């Protein structure tokens, strides 16, 4: 995604004036008579999200009026300016005054410029923005570019984004920043002790694999990112209904978002030793598909009974987390599109996160709020851990009962983390069901910006 930020002089850019219902009378009074008459003829009232393009005497654009919430509104959408790229004609613009948060407003403008154009010509116009004074345009472009990577990967349908293509995407990111990228493919997973990754992916004609990216000075603090890379999920033999399969191209959203976060980290040259692990599989249906009530060993040595083949994401993450944990990283983070229960509890826009580290939890919540990248802490509720008990194995991947599905998934994964300094688990959705300012409908970069801020503060 090319940068939308323009280095041209602000004096030649078209001004965008942010207007609230409270400020509109004074702003209207300051307009020329012709512009005021034009606004009144269009019944402009500064409703949040409303856009009015005021013409100059020569027919060009004199300025743009854009409505945002009043300062005392119950809710202010700090990404409201992200709607502008879809409303404005081609041209270079500038903020004539500040929205509620000028940095987040400029970031939203960049994020709102995204269009997925792999299969048809994008309908976006060439709308550019002169960065507001005091805003680090390079950093905002870093965030927007990484978000576009995550969105592109999630939006690409599974016929063009299988395990091999996801590996190629990881290698492309690695090559750009001089990182090392390797993978363990097919039956080699069994030889190198990743039985759960192999079991989930073995029914597909597209070989499962474990992708690894390593970057940075080995003497720096170790940060490991693990992302669920289920490139399509049929549910396996516990087959999903067709309505639930429609969005399953996004089931590799955890992988897409850890790659986006890794790109941010490497682009900013943070002082950490980065490791990224992506178990990439397709959960398919065939004669050799894994079955309900099968029992498999895991890399950690725990035996796992399969309560449901549609709870496959936690299985592939378990082996990858066990590998990550062996290295005793200072911080271990995993992300995956894991449970419908998280969506029932918190909806599509507010992913839950889990950790036992109180200081880390506070930092994550603060960074999420600061970046308008919302996250909400949920508990690793120990009394529910017994729900994972199995009569024939160490643990069951999907306990019966249907309660607290996101929590029990987190508790399952916690069994595979023992030595990391701190562990953080995020159950993301990676999708925007309907367009919002700065967030076009489709694949979404969730949690990565908040985590980048956290890592920047700790290792910048």
Coordinates of N, CA, C and O in Angstrom, one line a residue, residues 298-395:
X298 N 1.3 -34.6 22.1 CA 1.6 -33.2 21.7 C 3.1 -33.0 21.9 O 3.8 -33.9 22.5
X299 N 3.6 -31.9 21.4 CA 5.1 -31.7 21.5 C 5.5 -31.6 23.0 O 6.5 -32.1 23.4
X300 N 4.6 -31.1 23.8 CA 4.9 -30.9 25.3 C 4.9 -32.3 26.0 O 5.3 -32.4 27.1
X301 N 4.3 -33.3 25.4 CA 4.2 -34.6 26.1 C 2.8 -34.8 26.6 O 2.5 -36.0 27.0
X302 N 1.9 -33.8 26.7 CA 0.5 -34.0 27.1 C -0.2 -34.8 26.0 O -0.1 -34.4 24.8
X303 N -1.0 -35.7 26.4 CA -1.9 -36.4 25.4 C -3.2 -35.6 25.3 O -3.7 -35.1 26.3
X304 N -3.7 -35.5 24.1 CA -4.9 -34.7 23.9 C -6.0 -35.6 23.2 O -5.8 -36.2 22.2
X305 N -7.2 -35.6 23.9 CA -8.4 -36.2 23.3 C -9.1 -35.2 22.5 O -9.3 -34.1 22.9
X306 N -9.6 -35.6 21.3 CA -10.3 -34.7 20.5 C -11.8 -34.7 20.8 O -12.5 -35.7 20.5
X307 N -12.2 -33.7 21.5 CA -13.6 -33.6 21.8 C -14.4 -33.0 20.6 O -15.6 -33.3 20.4
X308 N -13.8 -32.2 19.7 CA -14.4 -31.7 18.6 C -13.3 -31.3 17.6 O -12.4 -30.6 17.9
X309 N -13.5 -31.8 16.3 CA -12.5 -31.4 15.3 C -12.6 -30.0 14.8 O -11.7 -29.5 14.1
X310 N -13.6 -29.3 15.2 CA -13.7 -27.9 14.9 C -13.1 -27.0 15.9 O -13.1 -25.8 15.7
X311 N -12.5 -27.6 16.9 CA -11.6 -26.8 17.9 C -10.2 -27.1 17.5 O -9.4 -27.5 18.4
X312 N -9.8 -26.9 16.2 CA -8.5 -27.2 15.7 C -7.5 -26.2 15.9 O -6.3 -26.5 16.0
X313 N -7.9 -24.9 16.0 CA -6.9 -23.8 16.1 C -6.1 -23.9 17.4 O -4.9 -23.7 17.4
X314 N -6.7 -24.3 18.5 CA -6.0 -24.5 19.7 C -5.0 -25.6 19.7 O -4.0 -25.6 20.4
X315 N -5.3 -26.6 18.8 CA -4.4 -27.8 18.7 C -3.1 -27.3 18.0 O -2.0 -27.7 18.5
X316 N -3.2 -26.6 16.9 CA -2.0 -26.2 16.2 C -1.2 -25.2 17.0 O 0.1 -25.2 17.0
X317 N -1.9 -24.3 17.7 CA -1.2 -23.4 18.5 C -0.5 -24.1 19.7 O 0.6 -23.6 20.1
X318 N -1.1 -25.2 20.2 CA -0.5 -25.9 21.3 C 1.0 -26.3 21.0 O 1.9 -26.1 21.8
X319 N 1.1 -27.0 19.9 CA 2.5 -27.4 19.5 C 3.4 -26.2 19.3 O 4.6 -26.3 19.7
X320 N 2.9 -25.2 18.7 CA 3.8 -24.0 18.4 C 4.1 -23.3 19.7 O 5.3 -22.8 19.9
X321 N 3.2 -23.2 20.6 CA 3.5 -22.6 21.9 C 4.5 -23.4 22.7 O 5.3 -22.8 23.4
X322 N 4.4 -24.7 22.6 CA 5.3 -25.6 23.4 C 6.7 -25.3 22.8 O 7.7 -25.2 23.6
X323 N 6.9 -25.2 21.5 CA 8.2 -24.9 20.9 C 8.7 -23.6 21.4 O 9.8 -23.4 21.8
X324 N 7.8 -22.6 21.3 CA 8.2 -21.2 21.8 C 8.6 -21.2 23.2 O 9.6 -20.5 23.6
X325 N 7.9 -21.9 24.1 CA 8.1 -21.9 25.5 C 9.5 -22.6 25.8 O 10.1 -22.2 26.8
X326 N 9.9 -23.5 25.0 CA 11.2 -24.2 25.3 C 12.4 -23.2 25.3 O 13.4 -23.4 25.9
X327 N 12.2 -22.1 24.5 CA 13.3 -21.1 24.4 C 13.2 -20.0 25.5 O 14.1 -19.1 25.6
X328 N 12.2 -20.2 26.4 CA 12.1 -19.3 27.6 C 12.1 -17.8 27.2 O 12.9 -17.0 27.7
X329 N 11.2 -17.4 26.3 CA 11.2 -16.0 25.9 C 10.8 -15.1 27.1 O 10.1 -15.5 28.0
X330 N 11.2 -13.8 27.0 CA 10.8 -12.9 28.0 C 9.3 -12.6 27.9 O 8.6 -12.4 28.9
X331 N 8.8 -12.5 26.6 CA 7.4 -12.3 26.4 C 6.9 -13.2 25.3 O 7.5 -13.2 24.2
X332 N 5.9 -13.9 25.5 CA 5.3 -14.8 24.5 C 3.8 -14.4 24.3 O 3.0 -14.3 25.2
X333 N 3.5 -14.1 23.0 CA 2.2 -13.6 22.6 C 1.7 -14.5 21.5 O 2.3 -14.9 20.6
X334 N 0.4 -15.0 21.7 CA -0.2 -15.7 20.6 C -1.5 -15.1 20.3 O -2.2 -14.4 21.1
X335 N -1.9 -15.2 19.0 CA -3.1 -14.6 18.4 C -3.8 -15.6 17.5 O -3.1 -16.3 16.8
X336 N -5.1 -15.7 17.6 CA -5.8 -16.6 16.7 C -7.3 -16.2 16.7 O -7.9 -15.6 17.6
X337 N -7.9 -16.5 15.6 CA -9.4 -16.4 15.4 C -9.9 -17.7 16.0 O -10.1 -18.7 15.2
X338 N -10.2 -17.8 17.3 CA -10.4 -19.1 17.9 C -11.9 -19.4 18.3 O -12.3 -20.6 18.0
X339 N -12.6 -18.5 18.9 CA -13.9 -19.0 19.4 C -15.0 -18.0 19.1 O -14.9 -16.8 19.1
X340 N -16.2 -18.6 18.7 CA -17.4 -17.9 18.6 C -17.9 -17.3 19.9 O -18.5 -16.3 20.0
X341 N -17.5 -18.0 21.0 CA -17.9 -17.5 22.3 C -17.3 -16.1 22.6 O -18.0 -15.3 23.3
X342 N -16.1 -15.8 22.1 CA -15.6 -14.5 22.3 C -16.4 -13.4 21.6 O -16.6 -12.3 22.1
X343 N -16.9 -13.8 20.4 CA -17.8 -12.8 19.7 C -19.1 -12.7 20.4 O -19.7 -11.6 20.4
X344 N -19.7 -13.7 20.9 CA -20.9 -13.6 21.7 C -20.8 -12.7 22.9 O -21.6 -11.9 23.2
X345 N -19.6 -12.9 23.5 CA -19.4 -12.1 24.8 C -19.1 -10.6 24.5 O -19.6 -9.7 25.1
X346 N -18.3 -10.4 23.5 CA -17.7 -9.0 23.3 C -18.0 -8.4 21.9 O -17.6 -7.3 21.6
X347 N -18.5 -9.2 20.9 CA -18.8 -8.7 19.6 C -17.5 -8.7 18.7 O -16.4 -9.1 19.2
X348 N -17.7 -8.3 17.5 CA -16.5 -8.4 16.5 C -15.4 -7.4 16.7 O -14.3 -7.6 16.3
X349 N -15.7 -6.3 17.4 CA -14.8 -5.2 17.4 C -13.9 -5.1 18.7 O -13.0 -4.3 18.8
X350 N -14.2 -6.0 19.7 CA -13.5 -5.9 21.0 C -13.0 -7.3 21.4 O -13.6 -8.1 22.1
X351 N -11.8 -7.7 20.9 CA -11.2 -9.0 21.2 C -10.8 -9.1 22.7 O -10.3 -8.1 23.2
X352 N -11.0 -10.3 23.3 CA -10.6 -10.5 24.6 C -9.1 -10.9 24.6 O -8.6 -11.4 23.7
X353 N -8.4 -10.5 25.7 CA -7.1 -11.0 25.9 C -7.0 -11.6 27.3 O -7.7 -11.3 28.2
X354 N -6.0 -12.5 27.5 CA -5.8 -13.2 28.7 C -4.3 -13.2 29.1 O -3.4 -13.4 28.3
X355 N -4.0 -13.0 30.4 CA -2.7 -13.1 30.9 C -2.8 -13.1 32.4 O -3.7 -12.6 33.1
X356 N -1.8 -13.8 33.1 CA -1.7 -13.8 34.5 C -0.8 -12.6 35.0 O -0.7 -12.4 36.2
X357 N -0.1 -11.9 34.1 CA 0.8 -10.9 34.5 C 0.0 -9.6 34.6 O -0.4 -9.0 33.6
X358 N -0.1 -9.1 35.8 CA -1.0 -7.9 36.1 C -0.4 -6.6 35.5 O -1.1 -5.8 34.9
X359 N 0.9 -6.5 35.5 CA 1.5 -5.3 34.9 C 1.4 -5.3 33.4 O 1.1 -4.3 32.8
X360 N 1.5 -6.5 32.8 CA 1.3 -6.6 31.4 C -0.1 -6.3 31.0 O -0.4 -5.6 30.0
X361 N -1.1 -6.9 31.8 CA -2.5 -6.6 31.5 C -2.8 -5.1 31.5 O -3.5 -4.6 30.6
X362 N -2.3 -4.4 32.5 CA -2.5 -3.0 32.6 C -1.9 -2.2 31.4 O -2.5 -1.3 30.8
X363 N -0.7 -2.7 31.0 CA 0.0 -2.0 29.8 C -0.8 -2.3 28.5 O -0.9 -1.4 27.7
X364 N -1.3 -3.5 28.4 CA -2.0 -3.8 27.2 C -3.3 -3.0 27.1 O -3.6 -2.4 26.0
X365 N -4.0 -2.9 28.2 CA -5.3 -2.1 28.2 C -5.0 -0.7 27.9 O -5.7 0.0 27.1
X366 N -4.0 -0.1 28.5 CA -3.6 1.3 28.3 C -3.2 1.5 26.8 O -3.7 2.5 26.2
X367 N -2.4 0.7 26.2 CA -1.9 0.8 24.9 C -3.1 0.7 23.9 O -3.2 1.3 22.9
X368 N -4.0 -0.3 24.2 CA -5.1 -0.5 23.3 C -6.0 0.8 23.3 O -6.5 1.2 22.2
X369 N -6.2 1.4 24.4 CA -7.0 2.6 24.4 C -6.3 3.8 23.7 O -6.9 4.5 23.0
X370 N -5.0 3.9 23.9 CA -4.3 5.0 23.3 C -4.3 4.9 21.8 O -4.2 5.9 21.1
X371 N -4.3 3.6 21.3 CA -4.2 3.4 19.8 C -5.6 3.2 19.2 O -5.6 3.0 18.0
X372 N -6.6 3.4 19.9 CA -8.0 3.1 19.4 C -8.0 1.7 18.8 O -8.6 1.5 17.7
X373 N -7.4 0.8 19.4 CA -7.3 -0.6 18.9 C -7.8 -1.5 20.1 O -7.1 -2.1 20.8
X374 N -9.1 -1.5 20.3 CA -9.7 -1.9 21.5 C -9.5 -3.4 21.9 O -9.6 -4.3 21.0
X375 N -9.2 -3.7 23.1 CA -9.0 -5.0 23.7 C -9.7 -5.0 25.1 O -9.7 -4.0 25.7
X376 N -10.1 -6.2 25.5 CA -10.7 -6.3 26.8 C -10.2 -7.5 27.6 O -10.3 -8.6 27.0
X377 N -9.8 -7.3 28.8 CA -9.2 -8.5 29.5 C -10.3 -9.4 30.0 O -11.4 -8.9 30.6
X378 N -10.1 -10.7 29.9 CA -11.0 -11.7 30.4 C -10.2 -12.7 31.3 O -8.9 -12.7 31.1
X379 N -10.8 -13.4 32.2 CA -10.0 -14.1 33.2 C -9.6 -15.5 32.8 O -10.4 -16.2 32.1
X380 N -8.4 -15.9 33.2 CA -8.0 -17.3 33.1 C -8.6 -18.0 34.4 O -7.9 -18.2 35.4
X381 N -9.8 -18.3 34.4 CA -10.6 -18.7 35.6 C -10.3 -20.1 35.9 O -10.8 -21.1 35.3
X382 N -9.4 -20.3 37.0 CA -8.9 -21.6 37.3 C -9.9 -22.6 37.6 O -9.8 -23.8 37.3
X383 N -11.1 -22.3 38.3 CA -12.1 -23.3 38.5 C -12.6 -24.0 37.3 O -13.1 -25.1 37.4
X384 N -12.5 -23.4 36.1 CA -13.0 -24.0 34.9 C -11.9 -25.0 34.3 O -12.2 -25.7 33.3
X385 N -10.7 -25.0 34.8 CA -9.7 -25.8 34.3 C -10.0 -27.3 34.3 O -9.7 -28.0 33.4
X386 N -10.8 -27.7 35.3 CA -11.2 -29.1 35.4 C -12.1 -29.5 34.3 O -12.3 -30.7 34.0
X387 N -12.8 -28.5 33.6 CA -13.7 -28.9 32.5 C -12.9 -29.5 31.3 O -13.5 -30.2 30.5
X388 N -11.6 -29.3 31.3 CA -10.7 -29.9 30.2 C -10.3 -31.3 30.5 O -9.6 -31.9 29.7
X389 N -10.7 -31.8 31.7 CA -10.3 -33.2 32.0 C -10.8 -34.2 31.0 O -11.9 -34.1 30.5
X390 N -10.0 -35.2 30.7 CA -10.4 -36.3 29.9 C -10.3 -37.6 30.7 O -9.4 -37.8 31.5
X391 N -11.1 -38.6 30.4 CA -11.0 -39.9 31.0 C -10.0 -40.8 30.4 O -9.6 -41.8 31.0
X392 N -9.5 -40.4 29.2 CA -8.5 -41.3 28.5 C -7.2 -40.6 28.2 O -6.3 -41.3 27.8
X393 N -7.1 -39.3 28.4 CA -5.9 -38.6 28.0 C -5.7 -37.5 29.0 O -6.4 -37.3 30.0
X394 N -4.6 -36.8 28.9 CA -4.2 -35.7 29.8 C -5.3 -34.6 29.8 O -5.6 -34.0 30.8
X395 N -5.8 -34.3 28.6 CA -6.6 -33.1 28.4 C -7.5 -33.3 27.2 O -7.2 -34.1 26.3

